[in-house]
Short mmCIF file of C-alpha atoms in Angstrom, two decimals:
data_model
loop_
_atom_site.label_atom_id
_atom_site.label_comp_id
_atom_site.label_asym_id
_atom_site.label_seq_id
_atom_site.Cartn_x
_atom_site.Cartn_y
_atom_site.Cartn_z
CA MET M 21 1.03 -5.98 -12.72
CA ALA M 22 1.29 -4.03 -15.94
CA ASP M 23 -0.30 -6.92 -17.85
CA ALA M 24 -3.18 -7.07 -15.37
CA ILE M 25 -4.16 -3.50 -16.21
CA ALA M 26 -3.27 -3.72 -19.90
CA MET M 27 -0.34 -1.30 -19.81
CA SER M 28 3.18 -1.61 -21.08
CA ARG M 29 5.79 -2.12 -18.37
CA SER M 30 7.43 1.23 -19.08
CA ALA M 31 4.11 3.12 -18.99
CA PHE M 32 3.13 1.33 -15.79
CA SER M 33 6.49 2.09 -14.18
CA LYS M 34 6.26 5.76 -15.14
CA ARG M 35 2.70 6.07 -13.81
CA PHE M 36 3.54 4.15 -10.62
CA LYS M 37 6.52 6.41 -9.95
CA SER M 38 4.47 9.55 -10.52
CA LEU M 39 1.85 8.36 -8.00
CA VAL M 40 4.06 6.69 -5.38
CA GLY M 41 7.36 8.49 -5.77
CA LEU M 42 9.38 5.31 -6.27
CA ALA M 43 9.84 2.88 -9.13
CA PRO M 44 7.85 -0.35 -8.62
CA LEU M 45 10.92 -2.46 -7.83
CA ASP M 46 12.27 0.13 -5.39
CA TYR M 47 8.90 0.19 -3.66
CA LEU M 48 8.83 -3.61 -3.48
CA LEU M 49 12.37 -3.77 -2.05
CA ARG M 50 11.55 -1.22 0.65
CA TRP M 51 8.30 -3.03 1.51
CA ARG M 52 10.18 -6.33 1.86
CA MET M 53 12.81 -4.69 4.07
CA ARG M 54 10.09 -3.23 6.31
CA LEU M 55 8.69 -6.74 6.69
CA ALA M 56 12.20 -7.97 7.48
CA ARG M 57 12.78 -5.23 10.04
CA ASP M 58 9.50 -6.07 11.76
CA GLN M 59 10.34 -9.78 11.86
CA LEU M 60 13.79 -9.08 13.28
CA ARG M 61 12.25 -6.76 15.86
CA ARG M 62 10.02 -9.61 17.00
CA GLY M 63 13.03 -11.88 17.46
CA ALA M 64 13.15 -13.86 14.21
CA THR M 65 16.63 -14.91 13.17
CA VAL M 66 18.32 -13.34 10.18
CA SER M 67 18.47 -16.66 8.31
CA ALA M 68 14.78 -17.41 8.94
CA THR M 69 13.81 -13.90 7.85
CA ALA M 70 15.88 -14.15 4.68
CA ALA M 71 14.30 -17.49 3.79
CA GLN M 72 10.77 -16.31 4.53
CA LEU M 73 11.20 -13.26 2.30
CA GLY M 74 12.47 -15.40 -0.58
CA TYR M 75 16.18 -14.58 -0.56
CA SER M 76 18.40 -17.36 -1.86
CA SER M 77 21.07 -16.62 0.74
CA GLU M 78 21.54 -14.80 4.00
CA SER M 79 24.29 -12.82 2.28
CA ALA M 80 21.98 -11.51 -0.48
CA PHE M 81 19.44 -10.54 2.15
CA GLY M 82 22.13 -8.83 4.23
CA HIS M 83 23.30 -6.74 1.30
CA ALA M 84 19.75 -5.61 0.49
CA PHE M 85 18.99 -4.79 4.13
CA LYS M 86 22.20 -2.80 4.51
CA ARG M 87 21.55 -0.89 1.29
CA ILE M 88 18.17 0.23 2.63
CA TYR M 89 18.88 0.72 6.35
CA GLY M 90 22.62 1.42 6.38
CA HIS M 91 23.60 -1.43 8.69
CA ALA M 92 23.64 -5.21 8.65
CA PRO M 93 20.54 -7.15 9.72
CA LYS M 94 22.56 -9.07 12.32
CA ARG M 95 23.54 -5.77 13.93
CA TYR M 96 19.89 -4.73 13.95
CA TRP M 97 18.85 -8.09 15.39
CA ARG M 98 21.47 -7.93 18.15
CA GLY M 99 20.67 -4.28 18.80
CA GLN M 100 17.07 -5.12 19.62
CA ALA M 101 18.28 -7.00 22.70
CA THR M 102 20.56 -4.17 23.84
CA GLY M 103 18.14 -1.34 23.16
CA GLU M 104 20.26 0.22 20.39
CA LYS M 105 18.30 2.80 18.38
CA PHE M 106 18.06 2.51 14.60
CA PRO M 107 16.38 4.65 11.94
CA ILE M 108 12.76 3.73 11.36
CA ALA M 109 12.51 4.89 7.76
CA PRO M 110 14.59 3.35 5.00
CA ASN M 111 17.23 5.39 3.19
CA LYS M 112 16.09 6.97 -0.05
#
């Protein structure tokens, strides 16, 4: 994205963070995890969600999801059926 607007990566990252409050890669990770959470809420399997979001393994996806939401995606997926409540916003 920095190339598209003729900025250096470091200048772009600094400007992005000043406007959004997160570094570009942190923003992207949280956006992907929101997509994942929504897919899991609609009943998609963890493995299908991981593959659709471009993770090379279910394990890598699980680690990223847990880092953001504080619990494993399988727990979230199972919890949707039982009515368990989870935080809506990702951890900062």
